[in-house]
XYZ file of N, CA and C in Angstrom:
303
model
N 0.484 29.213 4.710
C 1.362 28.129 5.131
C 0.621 27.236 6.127
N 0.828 25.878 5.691
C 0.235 25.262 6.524
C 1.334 24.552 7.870
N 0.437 24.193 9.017
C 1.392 23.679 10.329
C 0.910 22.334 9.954
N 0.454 21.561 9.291
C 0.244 19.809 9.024
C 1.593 19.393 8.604
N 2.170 18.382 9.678
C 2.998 18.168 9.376
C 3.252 16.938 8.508
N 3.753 16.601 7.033
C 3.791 15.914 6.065
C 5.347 15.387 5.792
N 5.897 14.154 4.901
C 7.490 13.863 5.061
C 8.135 15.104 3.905
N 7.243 15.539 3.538
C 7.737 16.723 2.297
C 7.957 17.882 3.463
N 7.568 18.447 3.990
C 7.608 19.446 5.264
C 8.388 19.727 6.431
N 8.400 17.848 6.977
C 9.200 17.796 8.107
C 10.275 17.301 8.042
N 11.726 17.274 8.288
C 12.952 16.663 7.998
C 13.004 15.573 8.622
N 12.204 15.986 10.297
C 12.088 14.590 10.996
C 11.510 13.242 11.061
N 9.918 13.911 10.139
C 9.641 13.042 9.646
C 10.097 11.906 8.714
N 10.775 12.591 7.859
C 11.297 12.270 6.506
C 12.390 11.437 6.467
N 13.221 11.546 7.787
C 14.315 10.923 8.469
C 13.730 9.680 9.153
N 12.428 9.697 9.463
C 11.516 8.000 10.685
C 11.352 7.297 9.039
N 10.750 7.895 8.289
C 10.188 7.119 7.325
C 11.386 6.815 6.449
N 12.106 7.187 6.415
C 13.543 6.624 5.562
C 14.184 5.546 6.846
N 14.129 5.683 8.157
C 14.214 4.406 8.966
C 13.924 3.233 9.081
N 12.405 3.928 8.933
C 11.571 2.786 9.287
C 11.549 1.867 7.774
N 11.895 2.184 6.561
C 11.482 1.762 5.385
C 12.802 0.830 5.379
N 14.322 1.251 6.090
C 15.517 0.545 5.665
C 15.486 -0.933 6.747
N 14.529 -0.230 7.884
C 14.263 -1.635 8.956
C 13.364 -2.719 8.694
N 12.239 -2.103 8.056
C 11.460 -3.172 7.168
C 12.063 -4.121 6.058
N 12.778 -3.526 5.266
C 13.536 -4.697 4.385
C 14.272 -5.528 4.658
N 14.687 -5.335 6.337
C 15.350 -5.939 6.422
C 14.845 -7.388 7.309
N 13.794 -6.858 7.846
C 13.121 -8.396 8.048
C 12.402 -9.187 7.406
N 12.964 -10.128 7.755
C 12.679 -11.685 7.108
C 11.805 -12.899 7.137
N 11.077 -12.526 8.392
C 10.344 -13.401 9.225
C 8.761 -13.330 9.113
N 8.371 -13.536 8.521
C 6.375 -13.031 8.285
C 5.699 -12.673 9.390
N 6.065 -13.881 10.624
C 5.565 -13.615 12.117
C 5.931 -12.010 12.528
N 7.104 -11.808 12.645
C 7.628 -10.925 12.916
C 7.094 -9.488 12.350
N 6.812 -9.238 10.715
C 6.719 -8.285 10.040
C 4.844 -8.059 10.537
N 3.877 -9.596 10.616
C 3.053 -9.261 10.899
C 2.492 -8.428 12.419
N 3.594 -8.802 13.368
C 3.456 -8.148 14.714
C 4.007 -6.625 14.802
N 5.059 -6.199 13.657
C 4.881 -4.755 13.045
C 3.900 -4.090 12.857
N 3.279 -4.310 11.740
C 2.285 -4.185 11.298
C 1.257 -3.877 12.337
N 1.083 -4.686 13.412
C -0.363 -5.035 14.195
C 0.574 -3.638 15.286
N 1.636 -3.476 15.283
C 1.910 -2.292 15.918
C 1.770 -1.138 15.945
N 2.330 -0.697 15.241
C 2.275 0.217 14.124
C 1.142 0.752 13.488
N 0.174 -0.420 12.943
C -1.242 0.325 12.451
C -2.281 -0.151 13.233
N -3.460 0.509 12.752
C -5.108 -0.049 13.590
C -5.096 -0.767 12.441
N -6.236 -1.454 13.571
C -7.123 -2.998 12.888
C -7.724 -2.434 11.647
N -8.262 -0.819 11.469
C -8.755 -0.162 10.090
C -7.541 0.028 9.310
N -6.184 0.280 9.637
C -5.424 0.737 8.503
C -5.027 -0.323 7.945
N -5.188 -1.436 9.157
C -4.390 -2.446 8.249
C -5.168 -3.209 7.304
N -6.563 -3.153 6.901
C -7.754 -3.618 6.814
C -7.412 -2.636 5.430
N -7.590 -1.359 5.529
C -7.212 -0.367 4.224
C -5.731 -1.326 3.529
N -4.837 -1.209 4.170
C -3.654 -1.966 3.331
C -4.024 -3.152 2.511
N -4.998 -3.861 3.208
C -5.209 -5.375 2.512
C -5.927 -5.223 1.743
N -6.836 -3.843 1.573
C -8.074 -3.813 0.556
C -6.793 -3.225 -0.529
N -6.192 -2.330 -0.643
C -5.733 -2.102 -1.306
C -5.079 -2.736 -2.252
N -3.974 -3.846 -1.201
C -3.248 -4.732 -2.347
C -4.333 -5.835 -3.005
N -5.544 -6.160 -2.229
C -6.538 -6.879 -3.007
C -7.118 -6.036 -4.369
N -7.381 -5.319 -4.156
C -7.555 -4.165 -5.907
C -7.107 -4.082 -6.606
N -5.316 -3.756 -6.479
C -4.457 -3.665 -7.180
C -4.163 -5.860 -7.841
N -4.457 -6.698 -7.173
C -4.313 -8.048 -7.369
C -5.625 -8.028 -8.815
N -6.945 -7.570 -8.622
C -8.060 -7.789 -9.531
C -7.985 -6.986 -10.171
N -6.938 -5.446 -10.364
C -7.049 -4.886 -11.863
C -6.021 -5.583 -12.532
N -5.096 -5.956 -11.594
C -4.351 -7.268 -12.613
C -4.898 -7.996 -12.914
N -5.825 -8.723 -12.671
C -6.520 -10.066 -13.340
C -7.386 -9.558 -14.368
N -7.304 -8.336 -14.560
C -8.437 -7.767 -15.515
C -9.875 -7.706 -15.202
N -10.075 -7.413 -14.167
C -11.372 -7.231 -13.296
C -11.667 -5.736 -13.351
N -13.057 -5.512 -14.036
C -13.553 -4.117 -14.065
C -13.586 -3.043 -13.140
N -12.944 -1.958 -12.941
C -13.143 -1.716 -11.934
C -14.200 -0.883 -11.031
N -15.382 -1.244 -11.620
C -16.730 -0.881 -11.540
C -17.083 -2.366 -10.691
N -16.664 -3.642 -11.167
C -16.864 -4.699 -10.376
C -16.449 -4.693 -9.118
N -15.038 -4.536 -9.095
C -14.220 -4.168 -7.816
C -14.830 -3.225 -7.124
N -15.564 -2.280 -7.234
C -16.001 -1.127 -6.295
C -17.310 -1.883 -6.117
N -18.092 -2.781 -6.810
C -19.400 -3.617 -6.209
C -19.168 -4.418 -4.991
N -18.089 -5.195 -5.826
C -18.010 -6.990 -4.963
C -17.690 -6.216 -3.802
N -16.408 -5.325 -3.475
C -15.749 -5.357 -2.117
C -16.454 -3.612 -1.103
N -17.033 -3.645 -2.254
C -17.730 -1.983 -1.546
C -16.520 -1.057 -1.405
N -16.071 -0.579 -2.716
C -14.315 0.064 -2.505
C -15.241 1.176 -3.417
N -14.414 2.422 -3.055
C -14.695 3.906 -4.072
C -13.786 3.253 -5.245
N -14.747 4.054 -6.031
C -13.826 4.331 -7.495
C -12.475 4.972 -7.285
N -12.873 6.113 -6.384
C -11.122 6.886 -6.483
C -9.962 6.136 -5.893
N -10.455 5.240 -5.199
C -9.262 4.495 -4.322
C -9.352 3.438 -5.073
N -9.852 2.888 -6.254
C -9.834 1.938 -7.229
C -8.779 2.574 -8.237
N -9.261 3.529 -8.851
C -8.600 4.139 -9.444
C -6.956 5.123 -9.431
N -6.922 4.826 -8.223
C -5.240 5.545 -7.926
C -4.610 4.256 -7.635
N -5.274 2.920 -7.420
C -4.247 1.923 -7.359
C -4.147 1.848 -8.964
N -5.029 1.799 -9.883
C -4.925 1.076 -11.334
C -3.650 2.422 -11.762
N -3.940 3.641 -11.757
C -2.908 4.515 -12.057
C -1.375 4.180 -11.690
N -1.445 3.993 -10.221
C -0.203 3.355 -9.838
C 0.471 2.068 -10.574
N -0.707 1.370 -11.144
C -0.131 0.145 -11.573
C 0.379 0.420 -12.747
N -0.077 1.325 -13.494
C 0.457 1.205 -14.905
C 1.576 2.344 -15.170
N 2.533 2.869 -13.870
C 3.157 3.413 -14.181
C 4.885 2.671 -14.701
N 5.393 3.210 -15.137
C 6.205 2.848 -16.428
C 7.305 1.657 -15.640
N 7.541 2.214 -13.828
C 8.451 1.670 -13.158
C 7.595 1.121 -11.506
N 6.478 0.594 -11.710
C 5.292 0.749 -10.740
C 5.816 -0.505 -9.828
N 5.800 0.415 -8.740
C 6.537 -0.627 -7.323
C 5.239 -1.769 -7.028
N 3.625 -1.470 -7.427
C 2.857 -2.459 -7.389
C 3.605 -3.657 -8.915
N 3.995 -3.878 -9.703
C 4.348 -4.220 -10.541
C 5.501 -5.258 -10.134
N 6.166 -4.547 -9.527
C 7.273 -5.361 -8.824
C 6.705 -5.874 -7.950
N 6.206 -6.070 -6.967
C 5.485 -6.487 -5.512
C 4.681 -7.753 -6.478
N 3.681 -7.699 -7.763
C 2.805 -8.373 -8.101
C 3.786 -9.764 -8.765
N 4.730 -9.380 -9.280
C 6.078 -10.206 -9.689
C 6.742 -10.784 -8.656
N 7.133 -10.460 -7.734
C 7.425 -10.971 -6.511
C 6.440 -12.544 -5.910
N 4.961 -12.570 -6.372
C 3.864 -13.210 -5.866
C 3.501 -14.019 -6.860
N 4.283 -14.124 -7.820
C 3.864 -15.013 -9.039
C 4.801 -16.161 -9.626
């Protein structure tokens, strides 16, 4: 048994992140969501977030993702669990990419 505490593990956790997810939708303001953000994460996570939705943007455009791991210096595996994510049947990147178009 492990003591790492995960939202599958901890109730309390599981209870911030069901908070924090119903308080986020509910703002409206970009300024605002971006000073979240700059709260909340480091200058690296948030840097990871933007690489991410940038990957998931170029396997939509049909960009190799052997290119994508050149141009931006990204692993394959973190290339590859966004493209997985994308092509799932009800893929919240899917919706988000619809949202931007």
């Amino acid at each position: 048994m492990t003591n790492e505490n995960t939202l599958e593990n901890s109730p309390v956790l599981a209870e911030c992140y069901d908070e924090l997810c119903d308080i986020l939708t509910r703002v409206n303001d970009k300024a605002l969501m971006k000073e979240i953000f700059e709260c909340l994460c480091s200058p690296a996570e948030r840097k990871d977030f933007a690489e991410r939705w940038l990957l998931v943007k170029e396997i939509d455009n049909g960009v190799p993702q052997r290119k994508i791991a050149k141009d931006y210096c990204m692993s394959l595996c973190k290339i590859t669990r966004g493209s997985k994510e994308l092509k799932k049947e009800d893929s919240a990147f899917r919706k988000m990419l619809d949202m931007v178009k």
